[in-house]
Short mmCIF file of C-alpha atoms in Angstrom, two decimals:
data_model
loop_
_atom_site.label_atom_id
_atom_site.label_comp_id
_atom_site.label_asym_id
_atom_site.label_seq_id
_atom_site.Cartn_x
_atom_site.Cartn_y
_atom_site.Cartn_z
CA MET K 1 -0.02 -0.01 -0.04
CA GLN K 2 2.91 2.37 -0.42
CA SER K 3 2.74 5.40 -2.74
CA PRO K 4 6.14 6.15 -4.39
CA GLN K 5 4.78 9.23 -6.22
CA PRO K 6 5.47 11.73 -3.41
CA LEU K 7 8.86 10.30 -2.82
CA ARG K 8 9.88 10.74 -6.39
CA ASN K 9 8.65 14.21 -6.52
CA GLY K 10 9.62 15.29 -3.06
CA GLY K 11 12.92 14.92 -1.06
CA VAL K 12 13.96 18.50 -1.79
CA GLU K 13 13.78 21.24 0.91
CA THR K 14 13.24 24.30 -1.45
CA PRO K 15 11.11 22.99 -4.36
CA SER K 16 12.26 24.39 -7.69
CA PRO K 17 9.43 24.95 -10.26
CA ARG K 18 10.71 22.19 -12.59
CA PRO K 19 9.62 19.08 -10.71
CA ARG K 20 6.20 20.69 -10.14
CA ILE K 21 5.71 21.13 -13.88
CA GLN K 22 7.00 17.69 -14.45
CA ALA K 23 4.62 16.24 -11.90
CA HIS K 24 1.70 18.18 -13.49
CA PHE K 25 2.63 16.85 -16.94
CA GLN K 26 2.99 13.35 -15.61
CA SER K 27 -0.41 13.45 -13.88
CA THR K 28 -2.07 14.82 -17.13
CA VAL K 29 -0.48 11.97 -19.08
CA SER K 30 -1.59 9.37 -16.55
CA LEU K 31 -5.12 10.80 -16.51
CA GLN K 32 -5.31 10.54 -20.30
CA LYS K 33 -3.99 6.93 -20.10
CA LEU K 34 -6.50 6.06 -17.36
CA ARG K 35 -9.31 7.52 -19.47
CA ARG K 36 -8.35 5.45 -22.53
CA PHE K 37 -8.04 2.35 -20.30
CA ASN K 38 -11.45 2.99 -18.80
CA THR K 39 -12.96 3.45 -22.34
CA LEU K 40 -11.59 0.04 -23.29
CA ILE K 41 -13.14 -1.56 -20.25
CA LEU K 42 -16.42 0.22 -21.15
CA VAL K 43 -16.32 -1.24 -24.71
CA PHE K 44 -15.73 -4.74 -23.25
CA ARG K 45 -18.61 -4.36 -20.83
CA LEU K 46 -20.93 -3.16 -23.51
CA ALA K 47 -20.03 -6.19 -25.65
CA THR K 48 -20.63 -8.55 -22.60
CA PHE K 49 -23.96 -6.86 -21.88
CA CYS K 50 -25.23 -7.24 -25.50
CA PHE K 51 -24.21 -10.86 -25.81
CA THR K 52 -25.43 -12.08 -22.45
CA LEU K 53 -28.75 -10.13 -22.83
CA ALA K 54 -29.27 -11.74 -26.22
CA ALA K 55 -28.42 -15.20 -24.88
CA ALA K 56 -30.92 -14.79 -22.03
CA ILE K 57 -33.65 -13.52 -24.38
CA PHE K 58 -33.00 -16.31 -26.92
CA MET K 59 -33.28 -18.92 -24.12
CA VAL K 60 -36.44 -17.50 -22.43
CA THR K 61 -38.28 -17.19 -25.77
CA ASN K 62 -37.47 -20.76 -26.66
CA SER K 63 -40.83 -22.26 -25.97
CA ARG K 64 -43.52 -20.03 -27.55
CA ASP K 65 -46.46 -22.44 -27.29
CA SER K 66 -47.64 -24.76 -24.51
CA ASN K 67 -46.27 -27.95 -26.26
CA PRO K 68 -43.11 -29.50 -24.87
CA PRO K 69 -40.24 -29.27 -24.91
CA HIS K 70 -39.78 -26.19 -22.74
CA TRP K 71 -36.46 -24.67 -21.94
CA PHE K 72 -37.22 -24.74 -18.20
CA ASP K 73 -37.64 -28.47 -18.21
CA PHE K 74 -33.85 -28.80 -18.59
CA ASP K 75 -31.82 -27.70 -15.58
CA SER K 76 -28.77 -26.83 -17.68
CA PHE K 77 -30.85 -24.52 -19.76
CA ARG K 78 -32.22 -22.94 -16.61
CA PHE K 79 -28.61 -22.44 -15.48
CA VAL K 80 -27.80 -20.85 -18.80
CA PHE K 81 -30.60 -18.44 -18.65
CA ALA K 82 -29.82 -17.49 -14.99
CA ALA K 83 -26.16 -17.02 -15.48
CA ASN K 84 -26.61 -14.86 -18.60
CA ALA K 85 -29.27 -12.82 -16.89
CA ILE K 86 -27.09 -12.20 -13.81
CA VAL K 87 -24.13 -11.16 -15.99
CA ALA K 88 -26.26 -8.86 -18.15
CA ILE K 89 -27.49 -7.02 -15.05
CA TYR K 90 -23.96 -6.89 -13.58
CA SER K 91 -22.58 -5.53 -16.89
CA LEU K 92 -25.25 -2.83 -16.96
CA PHE K 93 -24.25 -1.70 -13.45
CA GLU K 94 -20.59 -1.79 -14.38
CA MET K 95 -21.13 0.18 -17.57
CA GLY K 96 -22.90 2.84 -15.47
CA ALA K 97 -19.92 2.87 -13.06
CA SER K 98 -17.48 3.13 -16.06
CA VAL K 99 -19.40 6.04 -17.60
CA TRP K 100 -19.48 7.82 -14.21
CA GLU K 101 -15.73 7.29 -13.78
CA ILE K 102 -14.95 8.56 -17.30
CA SER K 103 -17.15 11.65 -17.01
CA ARG K 104 -16.44 12.63 -13.45
CA GLY K 105 -12.86 11.21 -12.96
CA ALA K 106 -13.92 9.52 -9.70
CA THR K 107 -15.15 6.00 -8.87
CA VAL K 108 -18.73 5.43 -7.70
CA LEU K 109 -17.65 3.34 -4.58
CA PRO K 110 -14.46 4.30 -2.61
CA GLU K 111 -11.50 3.57 -4.83
CA MET K 112 -10.17 0.47 -2.90
CA LEU K 113 -13.61 -1.10 -2.66
CA GLN K 114 -14.30 -0.33 -6.38
CA VAL K 115 -11.19 -2.09 -7.83
CA TRP K 116 -11.60 -5.17 -5.64
CA PHE K 117 -15.34 -5.25 -6.36
CA ASP K 118 -14.79 -5.06 -10.13
CA PHE K 119 -12.07 -7.69 -10.16
CA GLY K 120 -13.67 -10.19 -7.72
CA HIS K 121 -17.09 -10.05 -9.55
CA ASP K 122 -15.47 -10.16 -13.05
CA GLN K 123 -13.56 -13.37 -12.04
CA VAL K 124 -16.46 -15.05 -10.40
CA PHE K 125 -19.04 -14.11 -13.02
CA ALA K 126 -16.63 -15.28 -15.90
CA TYR K 127 -16.34 -18.60 -14.24
CA LEU K 128 -20.13 -18.70 -13.67
CA LEU K 129 -20.86 -17.90 -17.31
CA LEU K 130 -18.32 -20.39 -18.64
CA SER K 131 -19.65 -23.13 -16.35
CA ALA K 132 -23.30 -22.43 -17.53
CA SER K 133 -22.37 -22.43 -21.17
CA SER K 134 -20.40 -25.61 -20.88
CA ALA K 135 -23.32 -27.35 -19.06
CA GLY K 136 -25.62 -25.95 -21.74
CA THR K 137 -23.36 -27.27 -24.51
CA ALA K 138 -23.27 -30.77 -22.97
CA MET K 139 -27.08 -30.75 -22.71
CA ALA K 140 -27.56 -29.46 -26.26
CA ARG K 141 -25.25 -32.18 -27.63
CA LYS K 142 -27.09 -34.81 -25.59
CA LEU K 143 -30.44 -33.58 -26.86
CA ARG K 144 -29.25 -34.06 -30.43
CA GLU K 145 -29.19 -37.81 -29.84
CA THR K 146 -32.72 -37.89 -28.47
CA PRO K 147 -36.02 -37.79 -30.52
CA THR K 148 -36.62 -34.25 -29.06
CA CYS K 149 -34.51 -32.67 -31.80
CA THR K 150 -35.94 -34.65 -34.70
CA ALA K 151 -39.51 -33.68 -33.60
CA ASN K 152 -38.67 -30.04 -32.80
CA ASN K 153 -35.50 -28.91 -34.56
CA ALA K 154 -36.15 -25.16 -34.03
CA PHE K 155 -36.02 -25.59 -30.26
CA CYS K 156 -32.56 -27.26 -30.47
CA VAL K 157 -31.23 -24.59 -32.90
CA GLN K 158 -32.36 -21.80 -30.74
CA SER K 159 -30.81 -23.44 -27.61
CA ASP K 160 -27.52 -23.75 -29.57
CA ILE K 161 -27.61 -20.11 -30.50
CA SER K 162 -28.23 -19.04 -26.88
CA VAL K 163 -25.36 -21.12 -25.61
CA ALA K 164 -23.06 -19.74 -28.31
CA LEU K 165 -23.99 -16.15 -27.41
CA GLY K 166 -23.22 -17.02 -23.81
CA PHE K 167 -19.73 -18.11 -24.83
CA ALA K 168 -19.20 -14.80 -26.70
CA GLY K 169 -20.21 -12.90 -23.61
CA PHE K 170 -17.78 -15.00 -21.51
CA LEU K 171 -14.96 -14.01 -23.94
CA PHE K 172 -15.50 -10.32 -23.39
CA LEU K 173 -16.05 -10.74 -19.64
CA ALA K 174 -12.72 -12.65 -19.38
CA PHE K 175 -11.01 -9.67 -21.14
CA SER K 176 -12.66 -7.22 -18.79
CA SER K 177 -11.49 -9.43 -15.88
CA LEU K 178 -7.83 -9.19 -17.02
CA LEU K 179 -8.13 -5.36 -17.26
CA SER K 180 -9.70 -5.01 -13.81
CA GLY K 181 -7.10 -7.48 -12.36
CA PHE K 182 -4.47 -5.12 -13.73
CA ARG K 183 -6.12 -2.17 -11.95
CA VAL K 184 -6.21 -4.05 -8.67
CA VAL K 185 -2.52 -4.76 -8.74
CA CYS K 186 -1.71 -1.14 -9.72
CA PHE K 187 -3.77 -0.15 -6.72
CA VAL K 188 -1.97 -2.57 -4.39
CA ILE K 189 1.44 -1.45 -5.55
CA ASN K 190 0.94 2.28 -6.13
CA GLY K 191 -1.96 3.01 -3.75
CA SER K 192 -3.95 4.37 -6.70
CA ARG K 193 -5.56 2.99 -9.79
CA PHE K 194 -3.44 5.22 -11.96
CA HIS K 195 -0.91 2.99 -13.74
CA LEU K 196 1.95 5.35 -14.27
CA MET F 1 8.89 -2.32 -18.39
CA GLN F 2 10.64 0.31 -16.35
CA SER F 3 13.00 -0.65 -13.52
CA PRO F 4 12.88 1.99 -10.79
CA GLN F 5 15.30 0.12 -8.49
CA PRO F 6 18.56 1.52 -9.94
CA LEU F 7 17.00 5.09 -9.89
CA ARG F 8 16.10 4.85 -6.20
CA ASN F 9 19.47 3.52 -5.24
CA GLY F 10 21.54 5.68 -7.69
CA GLY F 11 21.58 9.29 -8.47
CA VAL F 12 24.67 9.90 -6.13
CA GLU F 13 28.06 10.50 -7.61
CA THR F 14 30.09 9.05 -4.63
CA PRO F 15 28.04 6.31 -3.08
CA SER F 16 28.15 6.24 0.83
CA PRO F 17 28.07 2.81 2.41
CA ARG F 18 24.60 3.29 3.96
CA PRO F 19 22.43 3.04 0.85
CA ARG F 20 24.36 0.03 -0.18
CA ILE F 21 23.67 -1.77 3.13
CA GLN F 22 20.07 -0.68 2.91
CA ALA F 23 19.79 -2.02 -0.54
CA HIS F 24 21.36 -5.32 0.42
CA PHE F 25 18.98 -5.58 3.41
CA GLN F 26 16.01 -4.76 1.10
CA SER F 27 17.01 -7.32 -1.46
CA THR F 28 17.41 -9.99 1.22
CA VAL F 29 13.86 -9.21 2.55
CA SER F 30 12.49 -9.38 -0.94
CA LEU F 31 14.30 -12.74 -1.61
CA GLN F 32 12.76 -14.21 1.49
CA LYS F 33 9.28 -12.91 0.56
CA LEU F 34 9.68 -14.26 -2.95
CA ARG F 35 10.69 -17.65 -1.62
CA ARG F 36 7.63 -17.78 0.63
CA PHE F 37 5.42 -16.69 -2.30
CA ASN F 38 6.95 -19.42 -4.48
CA THR F 39 6.33 -22.01 -1.78
CA LEU F 40 2.74 -21.06 -1.62
CA ILE F 41 2.42 -21.50 -5.38
CA LEU F 42 4.15 -24.80 -5.07
CA VAL F 43 1.60 -25.97 -2.50
CA PHE F 44 -1.31 -24.94 -4.74
CA ARG F 45 0.23 -26.68 -7.72
CA LEU F 46 0.74 -29.91 -5.72
CA ALA F 47 -2.95 -29.86 -4.70
CA THR F 48 -4.02 -29.23 -8.31
CA PHE F 49 -1.81 -32.13 -9.46
CA CYS F 50 -3.23 -34.53 -6.95
CA PHE F 51 -6.86 -33.70 -7.51
CA THR F 52 -6.67 -33.66 -11.36
CA LEU F 53 -4.66 -36.89 -11.49
CA ALA F 54 -7.14 -38.58 -9.16
CA ALA F 55 -10.02 -37.28 -11.39
CA ALA F 56 -8.42 -38.58 -14.51
CA ILE F 57 -7.71 -42.02 -12.95
CA PHE F 58 -11.24 -42.28 -11.46
CA MET F 59 -12.65 -41.50 -14.96
CA VAL F 60 -10.37 -43.82 -16.92
CA THR F 61 -11.01 -46.87 -14.57
CA ASN F 62 -14.76 -46.34 -14.74
CA SER F 63 -15.45 -49.33 -17.08
CA ARG F 64 -13.61 -52.31 -15.86
CA ASP F 65 -15.40 -55.01 -17.84
CA SER F 66 -16.50 -55.03 -21.49
CA ASN F 67 -20.17 -54.41 -20.63
CA PRO F 68 -21.60 -51.01 -21.33
CA PRO F 69 -21.76 -48.28 -20.30
CA HIS F 70 -18.18 -47.09 -20.91
CA TRP F 71 -16.93 -43.62 -19.98
CA PHE F 72 -15.58 -43.11 -23.57
CA ASP F 73 -19.13 -43.44 -24.94
CA PHE F 74 -19.99 -40.11 -23.46
CA ASP F 75 -18.16 -37.09 -25.09
CA SER F 76 -18.52 -35.05 -21.93
CA PHE F 77 -16.67 -37.62 -19.91
CA ARG F 78 -14.01 -37.85 -22.55
CA PHE F 79 -13.64 -34.03 -22.18
CA VAL F 80 -13.45 -34.44 -18.41
CA PHE F 81 -10.71 -37.11 -18.68
CA ALA F 82 -8.70 -35.12 -21.28
CA ALA F 83 -8.90 -31.71 -19.42
CA ASN F 84 -7.85 -33.35 -16.11
CA ALA F 85 -4.95 -35.35 -17.68
CA ILE F 86 -3.66 -32.21 -19.38
CA VAL F 87 -3.87 -30.06 -16.27
CA ALA F 88 -2.14 -32.88 -14.25
CA ILE F 89 0.75 -32.96 -16.72
CA TYR F 90 0.97 -29.14 -16.78
CA SER F 91 0.97 -29.02 -12.95
CA LEU F 92 3.76 -31.57 -12.79
CA PHE F 93 5.86 -29.40 -15.13
CA GLU F 94 5.01 -26.26 -13.06
CA MET F 95 5.88 -28.03 -9.80
CA GLY F 96 9.31 -28.85 -11.34
CA ALA F 97 9.73 -25.24 -12.38
CA SER F 98 8.73 -24.02 -8.87
CA VAL F 99 11.20 -26.34 -7.10
CA TRP F 100 13.96 -25.27 -9.51
CA GLU F 101 13.11 -21.59 -8.77
CA ILE F 102 13.02 -22.07 -4.96
CA SER F 103 16.24 -24.05 -4.85
CA ARG F 104 18.32 -22.09 -7.37
CA GLY F 105 16.78 -18.67 -7.15
CA ALA F 106 16.37 -18.44 -10.98
CA THR F 107 13.56 -19.25 -13.31
CA VAL F 108 13.75 -22.16 -15.76
CA LEU F 109 12.82 -20.03 -18.80
CA PRO F 110 13.89 -16.51 -19.17
CA GLU F 111 12.16 -14.43 -16.45
CA MET F 112 9.73 -12.47 -18.77
CA LEU F 113 8.72 -15.60 -20.72
CA GLN F 114 8.31 -17.61 -17.49
CA VAL F 115 5.80 -15.21 -15.76
CA TRP F 116 3.85 -14.80 -18.88
CA PHE F 117 3.84 -18.57 -19.56
CA ASP F 118 2.69 -19.38 -16.08
CA PHE F 119 -0.08 -16.83 -15.98
CA GLY F 120 -1.37 -17.53 -19.57
CA HIS F 121 -1.49 -21.26 -19.04
CA ASP F 122 -3.01 -21.00 -15.62
CA GLN F 123 -5.87 -18.95 -16.86
CA VAL F 124 -6.54 -21.01 -19.96
CA PHE F 125 -6.31 -24.29 -18.17
CA ALA F 126 -8.45 -23.10 -15.29
CA TYR F 127 -11.14 -22.19 -17.88
CA LEU F 128 -10.62 -25.56 -19.63
CA LEU F 129 -10.98 -27.52 -16.39
CA LEU F 130 -14.07 -25.60 -15.25
CA SER F 131 -15.69 -26.04 -18.68
CA ALA F 132 -14.95 -29.82 -18.57
CA SER F 133 -16.20 -30.21 -15.06
CA SER F 134 -19.45 -28.31 -15.86
CA ALA F 135 -20.05 -30.34 -18.99
CA GLY F 136 -19.38 -33.48 -16.94
CA THR F 137 -21.89 -32.36 -14.29
CA ALA F 138 -24.54 -31.75 -16.86
CA MET F 139 -24.04 -35.16 -18.31
CA ALA F 140 -23.88 -36.92 -14.98
CA ARG F 141 -27.21 -35.24 -13.98
CA LYS F 142 -28.84 -36.21 -17.28
CA LEU F 143 -27.60 -39.77 -16.82
CA ARG F 144 -29.39 -40.03 -13.39
CA GLU F 145 -32.74 -39.64 -15.40
CA THR F 146 -31.95 -42.54 -17.76
CA PRO F 147 -32.06 -46.29 -17.04
CA THR F 148 -28.23 -46.32 -17.24
CA CYS F 149 -27.85 -45.37 -13.62
CA THR F 150 -30.54 -47.78 -12.24
CA ALA F 151 -28.85 -50.60 -14.03
CA ASN F 152 -25.32 -49.78 -13.09
CA ASN F 153 -25.14 -47.30 -10.14
CA ALA F 154 -21.47 -47.76 -9.49
CA PHE F 155 -20.67 -46.22 -12.93
CA CYS F 156 -22.67 -43.05 -12.10
CA VAL F 157 -21.22 -42.70 -8.63
CA GLN F 158 -17.67 -42.99 -9.91
CA SER F 159 -18.40 -40.45 -12.71
CA ASP F 160 -19.72 -38.11 -10.02
CA ILE F 161 -16.57 -38.46 -7.92
CA SER F 162 -14.34 -37.94 -10.91
CA VAL F 163 -16.19 -34.70 -11.79
CA ALA F 164 -16.11 -33.50 -8.13
CA LEU F 165 -12.36 -34.00 -8.00
CA GLY F 166 -11.97 -32.05 -11.25
CA PHE F 167 -13.81 -29.12 -9.53
CA ALA F 168 -11.45 -29.31 -6.53
CA GLY F 169 -8.49 -29.21 -8.97
CA PHE F 170 -9.96 -26.21 -10.62
CA LEU F 171 -10.25 -24.39 -7.38
CA PHE F 172 -6.53 -24.70 -6.59
CA LEU F 173 -5.69 -23.87 -10.22
CA ALA F 174 -7.81 -20.67 -9.88
CA PHE F 175 -5.79 -19.63 -6.77
CA SER F 176 -2.46 -20.32 -8.61
CA SER F 177 -3.65 -18.25 -11.52
CA LEU F 178 -4.38 -15.36 -9.14
CA LEU F 179 -0.82 -15.62 -7.65
CA SER F 180 0.85 -15.93 -11.12
CA GLY F 181 -1.25 -12.93 -12.34
CA PHE F 182 0.21 -10.96 -9.41
CA ARG F 183 3.69 -11.95 -10.49
CA VAL F 184 3.00 -10.84 -14.05
CA VAL F 185 1.82 -7.34 -12.99
CA CYS F 186 4.88 -7.00 -10.65
CA PHE F 187 7.06 -7.90 -13.56
CA VAL F 188 5.33 -5.42 -15.89
CA ILE F 189 5.59 -2.57 -13.30
CA ASN F 190 8.86 -3.23 -11.64
CA GLY F 191 10.77 -5.05 -14.45
CA SER F 192 11.33 -7.99 -12.08
CA ARG F 193 9.21 -10.73 -10.41
CA PHE F 194 10.35 -9.37 -6.88
CA HIS F 195 7.34 -7.60 -5.41
CA LEU F 196 9.03 -5.08 -3.21
#
């Protein structure tokens, strides 16, 4: 939790104007870099949101009439829907937090809480989404061997699409998780989320 | 990729003995910390190895006689076996690399390559193992609804145990992945894997 920045700039009894200008220049550069970094995270979160929302909608609209099969009869498909819906809601919240941070230059929660919150949830939800998508894939492949798919092929195709969209959402969430992990370690080492 | 260490210790034309002693003390402390950190990683890798090896063995010995069902008839179970075997082999290699690093104080591969190799493979293999275990769980649950499990319950129980061991292996691999991620960011920021 040390902060080396003041040590680098300080250590002089009578401060000359040069280090101050340099420090100002440095902080402007790091602010710009942080903004670019946050914009990248925002793009990843937007992609995650779109894919997981689409996956959840594809799954929930998979049984339009009252005839079986229904998606909620299969526990793996229920898991796929729940995981995608949870991640979509989480991504929406995180997008809001990112926009807030880019526009106001401050985090919604206290800085330490925010970086740990983002990283922890990214990791857990990435694992959750991958787990659901894998379980969904196993179920979809198993269904292909049963008479369900020959009788109602549209059901199986729509399930496949939903699972595939979930995988795409996972990919972007995993990228966000890497970036937020980087922010955590910057915070632990520098005492701030600025990575310069 | 900057290395602030020489800057902190240097900047003096005629070096007095005090900074040198201090630097020596600092590097001894960081060496000790690094060794403790590497021992922790080694313990996690050992646990991962044990669990994934046990999972692979439990799966591969699941059909002792020539009567069906066989584990290799189910693609999810083949995936569980393959993922656990791959992670067991990888953990064995990484344990060797950890022991080498603890005993000799140097990495097997060049330092930059080693930290990125560890982190990248940890992440990918953690996702692979979770994906396999989830697919295995979905298949095991689906099997419970079929006559396969009523006819041969031992097969289903042994599959369940194998999948559960895979999940335990994943847990320890995810912890290793966090630690190796920490090492990567230390390397990126400090230019060395020493985290002081």
